[in-house]
CSV table of C-alpha atoms in Angstrom, one decimal:
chain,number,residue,atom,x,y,z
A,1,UNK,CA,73.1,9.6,-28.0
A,2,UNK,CA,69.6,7.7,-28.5
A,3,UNK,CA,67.8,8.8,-31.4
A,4,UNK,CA,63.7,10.4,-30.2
A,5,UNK,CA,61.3,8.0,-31.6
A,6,UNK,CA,59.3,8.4,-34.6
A,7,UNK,CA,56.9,10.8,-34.6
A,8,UNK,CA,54.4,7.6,-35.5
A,9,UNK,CA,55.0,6.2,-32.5
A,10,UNK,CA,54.8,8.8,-30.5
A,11,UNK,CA,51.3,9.8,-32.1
A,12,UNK,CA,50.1,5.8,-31.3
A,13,UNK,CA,51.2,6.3,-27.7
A,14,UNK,CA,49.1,8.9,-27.1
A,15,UNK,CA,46.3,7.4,-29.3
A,16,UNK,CA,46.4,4.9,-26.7
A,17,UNK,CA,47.0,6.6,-23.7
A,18,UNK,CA,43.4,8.6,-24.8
A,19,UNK,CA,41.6,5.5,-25.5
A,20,UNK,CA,42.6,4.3,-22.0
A,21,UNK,CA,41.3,7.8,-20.5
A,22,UNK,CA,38.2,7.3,-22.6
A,23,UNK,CA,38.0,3.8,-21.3
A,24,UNK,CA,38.8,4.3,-17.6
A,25,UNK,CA,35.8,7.2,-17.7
A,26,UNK,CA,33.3,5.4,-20.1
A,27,UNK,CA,32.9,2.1,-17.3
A,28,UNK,CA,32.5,5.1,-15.1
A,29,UNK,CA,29.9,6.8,-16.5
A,30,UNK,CA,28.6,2.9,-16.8
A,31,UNK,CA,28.3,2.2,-13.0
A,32,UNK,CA,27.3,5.6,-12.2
A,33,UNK,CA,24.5,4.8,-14.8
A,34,UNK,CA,24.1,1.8,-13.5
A,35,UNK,CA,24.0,2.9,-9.8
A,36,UNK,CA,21.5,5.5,-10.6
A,37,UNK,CA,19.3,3.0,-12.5
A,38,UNK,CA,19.6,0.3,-9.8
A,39,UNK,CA,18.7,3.2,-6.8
A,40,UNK,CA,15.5,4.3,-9.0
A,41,UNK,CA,14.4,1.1,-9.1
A,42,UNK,CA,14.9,0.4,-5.6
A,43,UNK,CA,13.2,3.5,-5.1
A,44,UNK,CA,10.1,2.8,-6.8
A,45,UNK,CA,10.0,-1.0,-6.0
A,46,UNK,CA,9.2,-0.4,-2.2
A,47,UNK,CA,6.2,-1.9,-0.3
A,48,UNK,CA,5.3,1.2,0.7
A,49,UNK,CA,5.5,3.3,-2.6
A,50,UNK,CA,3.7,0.2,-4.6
A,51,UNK,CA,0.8,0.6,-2.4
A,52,UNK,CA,0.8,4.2,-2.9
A,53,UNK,CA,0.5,4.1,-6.7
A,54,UNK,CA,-2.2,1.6,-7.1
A,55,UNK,CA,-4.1,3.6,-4.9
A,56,UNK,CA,-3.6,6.7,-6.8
A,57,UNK,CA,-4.8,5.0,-9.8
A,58,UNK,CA,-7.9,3.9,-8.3
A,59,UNK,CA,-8.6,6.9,-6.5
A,60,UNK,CA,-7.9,8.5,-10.1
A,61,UNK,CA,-10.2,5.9,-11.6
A,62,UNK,CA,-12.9,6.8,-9.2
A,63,UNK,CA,-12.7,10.4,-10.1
A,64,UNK,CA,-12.5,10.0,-13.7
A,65,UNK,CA,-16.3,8.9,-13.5
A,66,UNK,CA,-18.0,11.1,-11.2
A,67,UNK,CA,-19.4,12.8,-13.9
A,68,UNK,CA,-20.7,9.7,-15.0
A,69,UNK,CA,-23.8,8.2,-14.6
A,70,UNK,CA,-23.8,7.7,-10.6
A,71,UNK,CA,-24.4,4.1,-8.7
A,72,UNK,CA,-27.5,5.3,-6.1
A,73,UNK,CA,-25.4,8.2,-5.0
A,74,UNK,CA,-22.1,6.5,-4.6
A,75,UNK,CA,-20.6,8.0,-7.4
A,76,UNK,CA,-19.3,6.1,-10.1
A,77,UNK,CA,-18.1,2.5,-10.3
A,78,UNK,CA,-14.8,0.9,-9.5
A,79,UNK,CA,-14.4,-2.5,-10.8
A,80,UNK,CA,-13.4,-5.5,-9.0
A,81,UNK,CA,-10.4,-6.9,-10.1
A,82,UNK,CA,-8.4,-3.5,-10.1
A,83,UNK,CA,-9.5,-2.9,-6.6
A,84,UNK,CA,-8.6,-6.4,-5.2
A,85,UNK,CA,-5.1,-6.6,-7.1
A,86,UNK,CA,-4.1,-3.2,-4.9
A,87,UNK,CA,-5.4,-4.8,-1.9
A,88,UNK,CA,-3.6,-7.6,-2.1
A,89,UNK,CA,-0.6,-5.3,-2.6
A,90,UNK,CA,-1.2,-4.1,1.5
A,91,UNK,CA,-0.8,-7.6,2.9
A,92,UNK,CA,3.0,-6.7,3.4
A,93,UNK,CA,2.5,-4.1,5.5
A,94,UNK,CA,0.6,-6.2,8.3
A,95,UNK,CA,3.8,-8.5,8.0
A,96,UNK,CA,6.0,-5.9,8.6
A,97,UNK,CA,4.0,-5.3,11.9
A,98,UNK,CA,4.9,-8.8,13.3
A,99,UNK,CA,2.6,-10.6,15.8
A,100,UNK,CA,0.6,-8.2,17.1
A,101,UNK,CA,-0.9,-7.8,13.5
A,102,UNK,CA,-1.1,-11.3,12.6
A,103,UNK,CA,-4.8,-11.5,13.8
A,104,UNK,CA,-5.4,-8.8,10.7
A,105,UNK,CA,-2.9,-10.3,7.8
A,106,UNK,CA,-4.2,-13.4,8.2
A,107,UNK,CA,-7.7,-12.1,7.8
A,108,UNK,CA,-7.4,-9.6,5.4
A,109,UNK,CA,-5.4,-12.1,3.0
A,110,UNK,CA,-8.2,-14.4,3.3
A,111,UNK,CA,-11.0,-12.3,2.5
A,112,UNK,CA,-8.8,-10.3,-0.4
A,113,UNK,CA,-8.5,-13.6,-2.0
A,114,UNK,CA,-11.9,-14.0,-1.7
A,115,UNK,CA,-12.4,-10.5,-3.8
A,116,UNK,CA,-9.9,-11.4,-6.1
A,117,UNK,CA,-11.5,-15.0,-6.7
A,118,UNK,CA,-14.8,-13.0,-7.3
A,119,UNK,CA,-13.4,-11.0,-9.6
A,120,UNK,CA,-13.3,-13.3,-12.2
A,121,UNK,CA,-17.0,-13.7,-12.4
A,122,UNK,CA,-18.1,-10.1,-11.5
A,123,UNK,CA,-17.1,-6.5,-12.6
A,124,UNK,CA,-17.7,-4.3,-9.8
A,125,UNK,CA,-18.0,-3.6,-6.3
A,126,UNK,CA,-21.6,-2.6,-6.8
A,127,UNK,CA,-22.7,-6.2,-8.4
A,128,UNK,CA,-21.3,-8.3,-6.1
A,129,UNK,CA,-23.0,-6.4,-3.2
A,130,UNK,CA,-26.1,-6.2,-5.0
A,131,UNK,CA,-26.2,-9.8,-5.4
A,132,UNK,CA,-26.0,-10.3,-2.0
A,133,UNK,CA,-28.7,-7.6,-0.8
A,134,UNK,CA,-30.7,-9.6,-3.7
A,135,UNK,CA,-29.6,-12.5,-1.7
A,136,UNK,CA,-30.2,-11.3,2.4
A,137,UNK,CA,-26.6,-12.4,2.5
A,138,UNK,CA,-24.6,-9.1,3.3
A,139,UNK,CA,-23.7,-9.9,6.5
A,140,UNK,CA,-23.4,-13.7,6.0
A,141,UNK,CA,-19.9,-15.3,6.9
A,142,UNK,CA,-17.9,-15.7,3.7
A,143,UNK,CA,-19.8,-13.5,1.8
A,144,UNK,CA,-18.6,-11.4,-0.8
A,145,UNK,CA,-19.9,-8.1,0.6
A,146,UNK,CA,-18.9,-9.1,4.5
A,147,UNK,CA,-15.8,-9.7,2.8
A,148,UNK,CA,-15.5,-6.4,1.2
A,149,UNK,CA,-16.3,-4.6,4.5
A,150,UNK,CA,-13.4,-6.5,6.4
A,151,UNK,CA,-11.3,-5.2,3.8
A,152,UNK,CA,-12.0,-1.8,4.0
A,153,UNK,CA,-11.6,-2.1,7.5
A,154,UNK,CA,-8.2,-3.1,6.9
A,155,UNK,CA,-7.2,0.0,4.3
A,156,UNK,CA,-8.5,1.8,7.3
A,157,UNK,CA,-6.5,0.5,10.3
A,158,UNK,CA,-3.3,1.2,8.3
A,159,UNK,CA,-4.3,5.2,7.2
A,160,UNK,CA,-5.3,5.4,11.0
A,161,UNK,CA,-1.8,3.7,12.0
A,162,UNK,CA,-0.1,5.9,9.6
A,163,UNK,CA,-1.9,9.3,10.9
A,164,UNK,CA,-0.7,8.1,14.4
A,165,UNK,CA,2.4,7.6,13.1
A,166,UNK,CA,3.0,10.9,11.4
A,167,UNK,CA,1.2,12.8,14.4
A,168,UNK,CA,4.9,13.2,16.5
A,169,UNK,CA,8.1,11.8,16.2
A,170,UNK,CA,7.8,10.9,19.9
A,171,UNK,CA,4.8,9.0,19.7
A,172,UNK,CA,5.8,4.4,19.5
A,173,UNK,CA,4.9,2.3,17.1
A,174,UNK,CA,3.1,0.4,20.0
A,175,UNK,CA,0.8,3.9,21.3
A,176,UNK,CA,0.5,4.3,17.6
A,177,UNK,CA,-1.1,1.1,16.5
A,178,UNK,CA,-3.4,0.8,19.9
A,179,UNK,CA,-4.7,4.2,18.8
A,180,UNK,CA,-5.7,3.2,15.2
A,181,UNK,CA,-6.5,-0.3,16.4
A,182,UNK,CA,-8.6,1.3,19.0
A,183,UNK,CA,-10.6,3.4,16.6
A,184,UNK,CA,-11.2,1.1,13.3
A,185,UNK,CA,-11.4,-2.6,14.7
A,186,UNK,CA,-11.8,-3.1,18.4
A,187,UNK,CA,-15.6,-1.7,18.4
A,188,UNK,CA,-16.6,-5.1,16.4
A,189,UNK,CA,-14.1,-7.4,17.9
A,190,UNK,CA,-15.2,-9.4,20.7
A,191,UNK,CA,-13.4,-9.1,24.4
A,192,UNK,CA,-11.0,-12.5,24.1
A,193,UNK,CA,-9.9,-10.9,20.5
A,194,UNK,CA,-9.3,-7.3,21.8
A,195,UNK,CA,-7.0,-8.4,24.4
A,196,UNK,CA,-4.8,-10.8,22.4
A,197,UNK,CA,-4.2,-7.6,20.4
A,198,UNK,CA,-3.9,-5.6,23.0
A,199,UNK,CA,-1.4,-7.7,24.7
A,200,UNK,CA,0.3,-8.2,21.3
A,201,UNK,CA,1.2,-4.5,21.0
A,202,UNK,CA,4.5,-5.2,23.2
A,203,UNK,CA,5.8,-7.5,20.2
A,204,UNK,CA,5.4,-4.5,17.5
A,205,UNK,CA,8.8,-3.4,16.4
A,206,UNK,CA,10.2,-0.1,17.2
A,207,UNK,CA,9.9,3.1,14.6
A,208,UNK,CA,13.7,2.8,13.3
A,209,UNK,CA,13.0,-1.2,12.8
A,210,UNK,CA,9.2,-0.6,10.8
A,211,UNK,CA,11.3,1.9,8.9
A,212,UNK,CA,13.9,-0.8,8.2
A,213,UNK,CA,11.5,-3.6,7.3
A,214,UNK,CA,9.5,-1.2,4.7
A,215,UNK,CA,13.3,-0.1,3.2
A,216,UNK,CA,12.2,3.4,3.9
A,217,UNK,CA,13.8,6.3,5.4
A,218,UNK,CA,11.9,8.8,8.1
A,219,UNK,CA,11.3,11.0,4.9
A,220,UNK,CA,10.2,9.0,2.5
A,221,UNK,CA,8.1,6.8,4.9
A,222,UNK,CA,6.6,10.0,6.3
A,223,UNK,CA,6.1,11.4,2.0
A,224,UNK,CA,4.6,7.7,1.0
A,225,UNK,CA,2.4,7.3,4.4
A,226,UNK,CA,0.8,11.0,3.7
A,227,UNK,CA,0.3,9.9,0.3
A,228,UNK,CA,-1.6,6.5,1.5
A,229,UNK,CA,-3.7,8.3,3.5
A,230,UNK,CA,-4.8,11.1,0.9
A,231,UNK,CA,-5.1,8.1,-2.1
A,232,UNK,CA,-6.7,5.9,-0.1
A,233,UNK,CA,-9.6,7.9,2.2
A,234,UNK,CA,-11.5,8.6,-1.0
A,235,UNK,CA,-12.2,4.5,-1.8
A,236,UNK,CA,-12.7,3.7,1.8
A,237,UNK,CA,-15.2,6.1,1.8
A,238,UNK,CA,-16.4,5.2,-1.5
A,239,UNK,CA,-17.2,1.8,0.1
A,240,UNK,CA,-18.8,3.2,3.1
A,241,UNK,CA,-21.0,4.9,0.7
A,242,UNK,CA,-22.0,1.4,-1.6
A,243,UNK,CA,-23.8,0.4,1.8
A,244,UNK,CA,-25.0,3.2,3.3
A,245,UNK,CA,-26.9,3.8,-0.2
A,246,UNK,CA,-28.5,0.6,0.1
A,247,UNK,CA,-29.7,1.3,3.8
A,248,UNK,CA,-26.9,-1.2,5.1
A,249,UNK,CA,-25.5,0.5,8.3
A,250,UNK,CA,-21.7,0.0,9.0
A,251,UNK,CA,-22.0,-0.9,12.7
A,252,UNK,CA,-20.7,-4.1,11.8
């Protein structure tokens, strides 16, 4: 008959077994950890949400000085470089419309690098169309301040694509974006370019594939597109307002 083994090694055994166990859960907890961490960050690293913060903050910077001394009635200043740094961030979204949008990405990008090149010399929005009303320049190709207003109309096609989105879940991509096109671009787009667009709508992707190219689900695109459109209306119509307070009309 075999002798037991020492109660020693019977107390190492399970000394080991336990640090196994620990083991075997600790690189659990790791990847779960890990998992988390790397599906937060995903999270908060799409085009869509990015957009969506930076204009939160400057729709927060803009309130922040309302009480302030006021710019002719526009209401407090927003500066240049902030703005065209969250512009620039919107560029992706015209991309992720495909041809029919390529008339506005290529565009916008070229007059937000414009902004963003201004912003090294000037502060605000308010100098740089100052200098130009100063100048009889406003609505002079490759200004600053023409610039600035096909920008805004850019922020502005995509809240009116996203309200058309958001209006049904029936409603395409394509009847979507022909609305909102309708409404924000085609009255100062001349015939030839309003039917290139038009006749680029049937190249738009479908719902599921804009959805898919933003890494967004239904929900969160439908939670981060309402959030657009509230963040972003207040500095679209803060611009409106820089030229309407300086008698410059926006029929252009």
């Amino acid at each position: 008959m075999m002798s037991p083994p020492p109660r020693s090694s019977i107390t190492l055994y399970n000394q080991q077994q336990q640090q196994a166990q620990d083991d075997v859960v600790g690189v659990a907890e790791e990847a779960t950890e890990a998992n988390m961490t790397t599906t937060t960050k995903t999270k908060a690293q799409t085009p869509l949400s990015e957009i969506v913060e930076a204009f939160e903050e400057l729709a927060k910077s803009l309130n922040s000085r309302r009480n302030r001394n006021s710019d002719k009635g526009a209401g407090g200043e927003l500066r240049l470089d902030a703005f065209s740094r969250t512009c620039s961030l919107v560029s992706v979204l015209f991309s992720c419309l495909g041809l029919a949008f390529r008339f506005a990405e290529s565009e916008y990008v070229a007059k937000v690098r414009d902004l963003v090149e201004a912003s090294k010399e000037y502060n605000t929005l308010q100098t740089i169309i100052d200098i130009d009303v100063a100048n009889g320049t406003v609505r002079t190709s490759g200004s600053h301040s023409r610039n600035l207003r096909r920008v805004r109309q850019g922020l502005d096609l995509i809240r009116a694509l996203f309200e058309q989105f958001l209006s049904t879940n029936d409603y395409s991509l394509r009847e979507a974006a022909t609305t909102a096109y309708s409404q924000v671009c085609a009255p100062y787009h001349t015939w030839a370019v309003r039917t290139a667009v038009y006749a680029g709508m049937y190249t738009l992707p479908t719902r599921d594939q804009l959805l898919l190219n933003l890494n967004e689900t239904e929900h969160s695109a439908k939670k981060n597109m309402r959030m657009y459109i509230k963040a972003s209306l207040p500095v679209i119509q803060y611009i409106d307002r820089l030229y309407i307070s300086r008698n410059i009309s926006l029929d252009w």
